[in-house]
Coordinates of C-alpha atoms in Angstrom, one line a residue:
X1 CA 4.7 -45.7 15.0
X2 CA 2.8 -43.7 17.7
X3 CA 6.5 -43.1 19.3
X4 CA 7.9 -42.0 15.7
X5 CA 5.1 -39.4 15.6
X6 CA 5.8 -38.1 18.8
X7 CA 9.1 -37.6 18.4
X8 CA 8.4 -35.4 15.1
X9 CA 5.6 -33.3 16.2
X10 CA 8.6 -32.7 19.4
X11 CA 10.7 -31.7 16.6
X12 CA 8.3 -29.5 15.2
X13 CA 8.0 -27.8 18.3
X14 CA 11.6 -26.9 18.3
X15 CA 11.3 -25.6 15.0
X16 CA 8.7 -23.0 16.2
X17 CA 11.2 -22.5 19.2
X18 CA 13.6 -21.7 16.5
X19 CA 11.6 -19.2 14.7
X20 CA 10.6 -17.3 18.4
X21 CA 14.2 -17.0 19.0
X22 CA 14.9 -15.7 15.7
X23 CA 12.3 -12.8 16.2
X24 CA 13.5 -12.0 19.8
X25 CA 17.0 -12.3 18.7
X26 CA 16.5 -9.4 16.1
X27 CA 15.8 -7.1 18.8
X28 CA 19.6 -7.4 19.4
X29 CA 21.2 -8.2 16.1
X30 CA 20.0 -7.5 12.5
X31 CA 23.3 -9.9 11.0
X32 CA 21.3 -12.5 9.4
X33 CA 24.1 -15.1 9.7
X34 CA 24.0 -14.7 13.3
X35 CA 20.0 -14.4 13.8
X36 CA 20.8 -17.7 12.1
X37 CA 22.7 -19.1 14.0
X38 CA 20.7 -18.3 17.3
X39 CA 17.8 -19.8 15.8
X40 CA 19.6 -23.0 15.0
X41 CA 21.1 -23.4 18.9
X42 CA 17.6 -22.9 20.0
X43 CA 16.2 -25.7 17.7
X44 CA 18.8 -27.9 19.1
X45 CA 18.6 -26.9 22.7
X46 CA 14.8 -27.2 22.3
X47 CA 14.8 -30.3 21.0
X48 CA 17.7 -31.8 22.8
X49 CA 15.0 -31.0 26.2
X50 CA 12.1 -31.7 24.7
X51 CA 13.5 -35.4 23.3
X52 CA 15.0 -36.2 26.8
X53 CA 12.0 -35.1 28.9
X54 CA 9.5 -37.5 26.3
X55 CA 11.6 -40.6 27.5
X56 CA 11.6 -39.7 31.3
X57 CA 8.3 -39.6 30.7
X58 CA 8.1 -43.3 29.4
X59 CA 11.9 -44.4 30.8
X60 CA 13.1 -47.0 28.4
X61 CA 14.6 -50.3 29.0
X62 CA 18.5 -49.5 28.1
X63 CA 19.4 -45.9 28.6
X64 CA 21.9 -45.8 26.9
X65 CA 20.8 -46.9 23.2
X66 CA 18.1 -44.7 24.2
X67 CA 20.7 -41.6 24.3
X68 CA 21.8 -42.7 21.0
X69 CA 18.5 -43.0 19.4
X70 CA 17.5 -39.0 20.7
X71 CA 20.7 -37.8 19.2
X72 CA 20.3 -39.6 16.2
X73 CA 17.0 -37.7 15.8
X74 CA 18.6 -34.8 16.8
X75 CA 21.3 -34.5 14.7
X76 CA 18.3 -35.6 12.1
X77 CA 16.1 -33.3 12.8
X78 CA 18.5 -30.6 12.8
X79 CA 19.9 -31.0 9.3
X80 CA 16.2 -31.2 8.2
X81 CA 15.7 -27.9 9.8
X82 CA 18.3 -26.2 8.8
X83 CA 17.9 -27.7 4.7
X84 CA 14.2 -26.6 5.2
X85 CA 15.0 -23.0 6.3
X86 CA 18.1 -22.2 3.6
X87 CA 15.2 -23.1 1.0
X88 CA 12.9 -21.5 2.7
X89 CA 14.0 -18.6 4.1
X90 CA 17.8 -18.1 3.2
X91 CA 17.3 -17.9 -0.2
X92 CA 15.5 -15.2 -1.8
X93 CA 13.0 -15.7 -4.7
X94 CA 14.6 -15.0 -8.7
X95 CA 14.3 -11.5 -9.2
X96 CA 12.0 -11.7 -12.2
X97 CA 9.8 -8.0 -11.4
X98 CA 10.6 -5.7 -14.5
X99 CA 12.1 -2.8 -14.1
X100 CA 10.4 0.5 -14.6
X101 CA 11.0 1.7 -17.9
X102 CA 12.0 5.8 -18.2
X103 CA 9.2 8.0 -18.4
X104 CA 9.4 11.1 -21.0
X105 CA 9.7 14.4 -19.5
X106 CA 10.0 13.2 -15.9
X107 CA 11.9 15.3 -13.5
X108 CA 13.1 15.5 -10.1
X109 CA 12.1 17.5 -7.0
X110 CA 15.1 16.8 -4.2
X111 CA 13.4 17.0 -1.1
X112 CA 15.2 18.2 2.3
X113 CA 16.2 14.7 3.8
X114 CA 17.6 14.9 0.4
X115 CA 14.8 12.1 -1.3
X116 CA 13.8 12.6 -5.0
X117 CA 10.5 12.8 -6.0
X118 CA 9.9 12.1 -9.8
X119 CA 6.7 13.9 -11.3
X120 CA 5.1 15.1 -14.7
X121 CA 4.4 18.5 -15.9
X122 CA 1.6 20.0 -18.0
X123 CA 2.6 23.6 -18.1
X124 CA -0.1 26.1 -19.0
X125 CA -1.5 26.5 -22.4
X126 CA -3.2 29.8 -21.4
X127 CA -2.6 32.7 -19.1
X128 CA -0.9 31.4 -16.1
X129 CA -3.5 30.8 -12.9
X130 CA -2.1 31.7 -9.8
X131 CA -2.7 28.6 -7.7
X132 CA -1.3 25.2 -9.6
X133 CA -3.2 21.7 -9.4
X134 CA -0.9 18.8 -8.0
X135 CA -2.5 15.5 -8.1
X136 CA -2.3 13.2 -6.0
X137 CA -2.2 9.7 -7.1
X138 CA -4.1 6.5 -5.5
X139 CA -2.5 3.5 -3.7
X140 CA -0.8 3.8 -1.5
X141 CA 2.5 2.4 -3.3
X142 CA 0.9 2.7 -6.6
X143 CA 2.1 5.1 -8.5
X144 CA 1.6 8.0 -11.4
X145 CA 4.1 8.7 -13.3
X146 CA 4.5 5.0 -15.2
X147 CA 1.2 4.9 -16.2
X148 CA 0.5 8.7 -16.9
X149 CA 4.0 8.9 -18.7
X150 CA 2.7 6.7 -21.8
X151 CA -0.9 7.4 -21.4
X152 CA -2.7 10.6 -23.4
X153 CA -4.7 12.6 -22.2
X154 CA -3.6 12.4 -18.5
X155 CA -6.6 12.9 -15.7
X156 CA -6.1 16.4 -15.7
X157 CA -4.7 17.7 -18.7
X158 CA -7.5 19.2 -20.2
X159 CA -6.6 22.1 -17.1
X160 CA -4.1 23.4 -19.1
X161 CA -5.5 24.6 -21.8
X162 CA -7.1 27.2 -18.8
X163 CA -4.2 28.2 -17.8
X164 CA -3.6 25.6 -14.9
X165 CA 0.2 24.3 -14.2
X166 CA -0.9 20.5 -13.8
X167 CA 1.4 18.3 -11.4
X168 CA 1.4 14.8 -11.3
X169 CA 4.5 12.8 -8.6
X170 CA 5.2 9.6 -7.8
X171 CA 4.6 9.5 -3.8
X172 CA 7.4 8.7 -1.9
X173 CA 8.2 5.0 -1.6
X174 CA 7.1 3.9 -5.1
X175 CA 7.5 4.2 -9.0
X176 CA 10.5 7.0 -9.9
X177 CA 10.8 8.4 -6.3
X178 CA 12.9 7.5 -4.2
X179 CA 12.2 4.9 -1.9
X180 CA 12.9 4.6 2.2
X181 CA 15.9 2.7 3.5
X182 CA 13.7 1.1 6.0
X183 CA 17.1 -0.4 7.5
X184 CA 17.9 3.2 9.2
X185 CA 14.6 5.2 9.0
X186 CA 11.4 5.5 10.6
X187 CA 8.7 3.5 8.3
X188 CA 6.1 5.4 5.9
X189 CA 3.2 7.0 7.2
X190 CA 0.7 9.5 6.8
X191 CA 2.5 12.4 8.5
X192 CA 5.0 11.5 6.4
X193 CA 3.6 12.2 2.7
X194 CA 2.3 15.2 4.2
X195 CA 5.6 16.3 5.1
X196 CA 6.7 15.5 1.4
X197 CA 3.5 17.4 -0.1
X198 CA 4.6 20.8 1.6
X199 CA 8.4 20.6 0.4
X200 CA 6.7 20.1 -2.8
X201 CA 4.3 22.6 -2.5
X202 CA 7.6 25.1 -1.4
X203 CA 9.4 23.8 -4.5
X204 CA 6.7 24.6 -7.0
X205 CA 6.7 28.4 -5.4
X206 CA 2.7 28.5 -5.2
X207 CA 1.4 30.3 -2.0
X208 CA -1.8 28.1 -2.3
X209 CA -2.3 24.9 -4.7
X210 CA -5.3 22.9 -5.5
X211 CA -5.5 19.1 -4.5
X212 CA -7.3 16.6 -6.8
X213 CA -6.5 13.7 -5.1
X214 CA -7.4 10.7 -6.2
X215 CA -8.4 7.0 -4.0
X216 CA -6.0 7.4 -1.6
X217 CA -4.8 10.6 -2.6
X218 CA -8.3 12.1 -1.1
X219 CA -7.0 10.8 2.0
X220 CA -3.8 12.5 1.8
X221 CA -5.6 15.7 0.5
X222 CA -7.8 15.8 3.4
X223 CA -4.7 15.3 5.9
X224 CA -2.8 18.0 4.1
X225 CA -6.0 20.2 4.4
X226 CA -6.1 19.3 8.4
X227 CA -2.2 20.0 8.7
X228 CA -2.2 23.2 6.2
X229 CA -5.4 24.9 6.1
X230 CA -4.2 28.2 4.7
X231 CA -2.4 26.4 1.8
X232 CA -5.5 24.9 -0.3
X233 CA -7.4 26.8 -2.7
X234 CA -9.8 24.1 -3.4
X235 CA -10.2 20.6 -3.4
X236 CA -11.5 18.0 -6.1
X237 CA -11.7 14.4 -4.8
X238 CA -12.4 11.8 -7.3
X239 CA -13.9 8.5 -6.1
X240 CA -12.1 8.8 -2.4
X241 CA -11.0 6.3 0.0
X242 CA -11.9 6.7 3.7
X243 CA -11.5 9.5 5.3
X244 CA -10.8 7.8 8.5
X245 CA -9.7 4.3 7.6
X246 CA -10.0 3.7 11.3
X247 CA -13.9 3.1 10.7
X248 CA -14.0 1.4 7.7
X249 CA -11.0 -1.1 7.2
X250 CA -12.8 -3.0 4.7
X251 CA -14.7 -0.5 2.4
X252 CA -14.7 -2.8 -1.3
X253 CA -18.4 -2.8 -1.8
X254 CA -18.9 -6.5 -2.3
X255 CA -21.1 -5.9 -5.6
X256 CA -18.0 -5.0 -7.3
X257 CA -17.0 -8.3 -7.0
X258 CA -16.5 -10.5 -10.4
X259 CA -17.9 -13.6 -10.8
X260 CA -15.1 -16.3 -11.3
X261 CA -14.4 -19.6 -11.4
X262 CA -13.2 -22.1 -8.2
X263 CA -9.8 -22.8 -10.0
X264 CA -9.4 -18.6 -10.7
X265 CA -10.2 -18.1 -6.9
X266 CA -7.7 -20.5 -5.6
X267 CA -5.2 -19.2 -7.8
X268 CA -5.8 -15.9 -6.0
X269 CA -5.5 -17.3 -2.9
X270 CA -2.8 -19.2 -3.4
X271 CA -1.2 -16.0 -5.0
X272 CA -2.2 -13.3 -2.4
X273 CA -0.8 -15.9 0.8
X274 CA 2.5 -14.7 1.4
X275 CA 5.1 -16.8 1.0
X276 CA 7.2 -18.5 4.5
X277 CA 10.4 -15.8 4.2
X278 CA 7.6 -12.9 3.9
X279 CA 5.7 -14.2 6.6
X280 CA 9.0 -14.5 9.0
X281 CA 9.9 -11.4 8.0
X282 CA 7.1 -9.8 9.2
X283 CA 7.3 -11.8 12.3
X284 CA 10.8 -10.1 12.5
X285 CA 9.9 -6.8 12.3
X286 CA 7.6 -7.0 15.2
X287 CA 11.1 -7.1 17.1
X288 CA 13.1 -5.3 14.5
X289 CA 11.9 -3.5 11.3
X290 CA 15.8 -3.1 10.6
X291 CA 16.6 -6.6 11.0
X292 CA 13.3 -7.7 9.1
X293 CA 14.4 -5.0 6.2
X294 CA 18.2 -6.7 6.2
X295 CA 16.3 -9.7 5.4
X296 CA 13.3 -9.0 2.9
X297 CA 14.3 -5.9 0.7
X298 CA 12.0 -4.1 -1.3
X299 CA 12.5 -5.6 -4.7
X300 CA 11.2 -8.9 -3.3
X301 CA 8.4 -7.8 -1.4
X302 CA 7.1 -5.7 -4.3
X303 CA 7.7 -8.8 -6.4
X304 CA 4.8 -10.8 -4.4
X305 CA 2.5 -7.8 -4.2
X306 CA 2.9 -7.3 -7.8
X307 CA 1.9 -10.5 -9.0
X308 CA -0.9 -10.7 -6.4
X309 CA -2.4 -7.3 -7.7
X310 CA -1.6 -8.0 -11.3
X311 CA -3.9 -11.2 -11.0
X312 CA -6.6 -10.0 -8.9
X313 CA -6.5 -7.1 -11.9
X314 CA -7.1 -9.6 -14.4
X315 CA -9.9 -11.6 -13.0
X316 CA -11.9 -8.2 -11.7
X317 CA -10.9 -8.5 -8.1
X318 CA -12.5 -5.9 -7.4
X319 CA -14.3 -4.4 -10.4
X320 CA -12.3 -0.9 -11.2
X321 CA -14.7 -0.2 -14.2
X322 CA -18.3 -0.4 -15.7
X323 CA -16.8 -2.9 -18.5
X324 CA -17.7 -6.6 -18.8
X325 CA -14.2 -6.6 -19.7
X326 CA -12.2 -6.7 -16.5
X327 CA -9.1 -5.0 -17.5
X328 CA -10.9 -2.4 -20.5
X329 CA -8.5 1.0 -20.4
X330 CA -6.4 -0.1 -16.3
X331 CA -2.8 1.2 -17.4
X332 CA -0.3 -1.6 -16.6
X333 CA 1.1 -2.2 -13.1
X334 CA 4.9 -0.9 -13.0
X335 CA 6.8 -0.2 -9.5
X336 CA 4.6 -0.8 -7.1
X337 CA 5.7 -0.3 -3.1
X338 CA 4.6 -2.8 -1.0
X339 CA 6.3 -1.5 2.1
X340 CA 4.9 2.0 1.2
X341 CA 1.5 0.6 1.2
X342 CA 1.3 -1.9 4.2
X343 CA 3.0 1.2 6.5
X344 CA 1.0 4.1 5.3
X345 CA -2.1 1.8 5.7
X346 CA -1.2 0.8 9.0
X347 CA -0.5 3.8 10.4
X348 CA -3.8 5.6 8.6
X349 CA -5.3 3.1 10.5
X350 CA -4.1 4.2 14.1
X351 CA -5.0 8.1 13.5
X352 CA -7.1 9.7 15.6
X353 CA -10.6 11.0 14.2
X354 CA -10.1 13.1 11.7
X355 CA -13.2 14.9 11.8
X356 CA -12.9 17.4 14.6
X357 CA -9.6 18.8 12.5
X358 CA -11.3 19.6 9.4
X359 CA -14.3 21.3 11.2
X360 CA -14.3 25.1 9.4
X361 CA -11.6 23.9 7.2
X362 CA -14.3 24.6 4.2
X363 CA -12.2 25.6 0.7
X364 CA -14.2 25.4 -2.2
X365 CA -15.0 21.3 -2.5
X366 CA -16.2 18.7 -5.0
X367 CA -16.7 15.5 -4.8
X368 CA -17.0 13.0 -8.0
X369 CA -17.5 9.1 -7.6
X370 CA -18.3 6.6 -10.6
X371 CA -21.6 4.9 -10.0
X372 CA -19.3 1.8 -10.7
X373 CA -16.7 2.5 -7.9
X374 CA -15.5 -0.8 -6.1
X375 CA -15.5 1.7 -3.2
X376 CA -18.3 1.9 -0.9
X377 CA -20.9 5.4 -1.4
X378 CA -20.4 5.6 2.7
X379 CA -17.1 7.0 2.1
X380 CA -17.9 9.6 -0.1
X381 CA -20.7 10.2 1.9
X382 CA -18.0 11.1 5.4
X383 CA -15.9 13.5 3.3
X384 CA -19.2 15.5 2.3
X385 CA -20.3 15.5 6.1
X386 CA -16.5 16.4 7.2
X387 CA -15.9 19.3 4.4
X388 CA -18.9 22.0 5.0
X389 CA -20.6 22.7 1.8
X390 CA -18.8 20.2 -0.6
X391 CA -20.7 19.3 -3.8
X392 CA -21.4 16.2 -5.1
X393 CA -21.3 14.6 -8.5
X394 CA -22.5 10.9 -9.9
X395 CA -20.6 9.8 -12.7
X396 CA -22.8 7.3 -14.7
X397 CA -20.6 4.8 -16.5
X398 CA -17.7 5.3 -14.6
X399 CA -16.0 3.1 -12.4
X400 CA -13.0 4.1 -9.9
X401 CA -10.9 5.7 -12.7
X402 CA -13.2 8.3 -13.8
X403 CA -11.2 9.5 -16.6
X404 CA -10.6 6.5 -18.2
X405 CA -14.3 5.8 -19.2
X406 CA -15.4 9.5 -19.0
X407 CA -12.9 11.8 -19.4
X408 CA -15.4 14.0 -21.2
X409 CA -18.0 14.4 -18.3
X410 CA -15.1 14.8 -16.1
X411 CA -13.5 17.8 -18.2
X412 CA -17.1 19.4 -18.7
X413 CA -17.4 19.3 -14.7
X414 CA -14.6 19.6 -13.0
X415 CA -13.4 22.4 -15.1
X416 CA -15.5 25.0 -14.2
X417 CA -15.5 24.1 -10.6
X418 CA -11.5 24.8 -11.0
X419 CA -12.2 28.0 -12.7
X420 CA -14.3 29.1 -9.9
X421 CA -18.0 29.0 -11.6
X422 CA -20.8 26.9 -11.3
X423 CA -21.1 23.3 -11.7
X424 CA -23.1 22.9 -14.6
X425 CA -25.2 19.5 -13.4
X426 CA -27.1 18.5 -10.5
X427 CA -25.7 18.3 -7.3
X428 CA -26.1 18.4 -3.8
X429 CA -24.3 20.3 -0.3
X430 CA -25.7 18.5 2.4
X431 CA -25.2 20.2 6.1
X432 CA -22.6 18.5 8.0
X433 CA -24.3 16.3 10.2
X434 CA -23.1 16.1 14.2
X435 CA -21.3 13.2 14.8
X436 CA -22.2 11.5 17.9

């Protein structure tokens, strides 16, 4: 029995042999029939040495059934392997994501690489304002425009009736834009949405716009600002993500976490664990992001994500509102962008200090954040000691989606801080504090 065991767990080293030359290989080849093939040559090569070795380690009495007996597990071995990875990695999951369904009144903004970007329009209901509001959704790779489409009223629509042309896009990578053909281009990142904002900033026509970026889109708002200085009028963050994700990777206050049950949180788990083909996929890429992409394409990756953030949704993973009930006014999940996400975030997370940039970048800045936001008060707190004179606002009964539990309080103060006049409640402008 001991030199059964032995003999599998020598196996199962040349299945891991397998699996390194697969991820080297790709560095060479992105043909997944051939990457295939490698790997399999290399599980049988492994093997074949590592078999032979074990019995001139303990020589056996009659070599030769001995040779007969490795190649027996060889051969074994090998068509276990090989069942193992078809099921495991050479077949992709049933496509069962739904597709996104067409959003009313969408349109298209082609971009120069010759990318669409979908996005929503509130035109003015007054006098036209001479600098437009473009808001910039969370995530990353969650987008606008399929929850915004069939919601009413919109985070921002109440601008209009001032005379405010209200934009709301899908970033690049998710929902109705077009997404990156990560086969042949450079991955997402931040420089990159940046780069989309100003095309879309030319295509509107405005010589200056306001940002209301939102999560995420605070972060993107505050890069634009860095990159573009001369191009914001103002800036109205609602319940922001870091600044500089750099210092705070993990920035969920854990009080927004929901109580739930063992079986719920193994569900989870078991749910937000990627699945083998992901996992060597991601191996891949470390070698080649084409040849990973040529094996994992976007529908499937989003597939996982999906599910994982659906469920995490429905059990209050973390808290997005002030409700007991977990999911009370969360629009539904539709064409989400893994790949948009796990790039942008790793490459917000390599980005130098942020800081130094914005120093005397000051426009006209305010700063709203639910008292219920799953997100850390720390990160609000950075953006008001980065941006010189921003204002702050507490939203009572609001979680991270302000205007979904008070769009009223939102209207009555972000509007006049839009419009240029006073915000009517209290608030503070602390002095940006040296950073060591």
């Amino acid at each position: 029995m001991r030199r059964i065991l032995w003999r599998v767990a020598l196996l199962g080293a040349a299945a891991l042999a397998a699996v390194t030359a697969w991820v080297l290989a790709a560095s060479v080849t992105r043909s997944i029939p051939v990457l295939a093939l490698i790997a399999l040559l290399a599980f049988v090569g492994v093997g074949a040495l590592l078999l032979k070795v074990a019995d001139l380690a303990r020589p056996p009495a009659d070599a030769a059934r001995a040779r007969v007996i490795r190649w027996r597990w060889l051969l074994g071995g090998a068509v276990v392997y090989v069942v193992f990875a078809q099921l495991a990695v050479g077949r992709p999951p049933q496509r069962v994501v739904e597709p996104i369904e067409p959003v009313i009144g969408a349109m298209m903004w082609t971009l120069d690489d010759g990318a669409r970007i979908a996005y929503l329009r509130e035109p003015p209901r007054a006098a036209p304002r001479a600098a437009p509001i473009i808001f910039l959704h969370d995530g990353p790779g969650i987008p606008a425009l399929p929850a915004y489409g069939r919601s009413s009223p919109r985070p921002l629509d109440f601008a209009a009736d001032s005379g405010f042309d209200v934009y709301y896009y899908d970033q690049r990578g998710a929902g109705l834009s077009d997404r990156l053909d990560l086969r042949r281009t450079d991955p997402y990142s931040v420089a990159l949405h940046v780069q989309d904002l100003e095309q879309i900033r030319e295509q509107i026509g405005a010589a200056r716009v306001i940002l209301a970026g939102h999560g995420w889109g605070a972060t993107l708002a505050a890069n634009y600002l860095a990159e573009h200085p001369d191009r914001v009028d103002r800036l109205l963050l609602l319940s922001p993500a870091p600044l500089w994700y750099a210092t705070m990777p993990d920035f969920v206050d854990p009080a927004t976490r929901a109580r739930i049950s063992e079986v719920e949180a193994s569900a989870l788990a078991v749910l937000e664990r990627p699945p083998l083909r992901l996992l060597i996929g991601r191996l891949t890429a470390t070698t080649s992001r084409r040849a990973a992409h040529t094996l994992i394409p976007d529908w499937e990756a989003d597939q996982w994500w999906t599910d994982a953030v659906r469920q995490a949704r429905q059990l209050g993973q973390p808290r997005l509102t002030c409700r007991s009930d977990r999911s009370w006014g969360l629009p539904p999940l539709e064409g989400l962008g893994f790949f948009a996400y796990s790039y942008t975030v790793a490459d917000a997370l390599n980005l130098p200090d942020p800081h130094e940039r914005l120093a005397g970048q000051a426009p006209p800045t305010l700063l709203m954040r639910g008292l219920c936001d799953y997100v850390q008060g720390r990160v609000a707190q950075d953006y008001l000691d980065a941006i010189d004179g921003a204002l702050y606002v507490a939203v009572p009964g609001a979680g991270h989606m302000i205007w979904t539990e008070q769009a009223e309080f939102l209207s009555r103060v972000a509007l006049p801080f839009l419009l240029g006049h006073d915000v009517p409640l209290t608030f503070y402008a602390p002095r940006r504090q040296p950073r060591p």
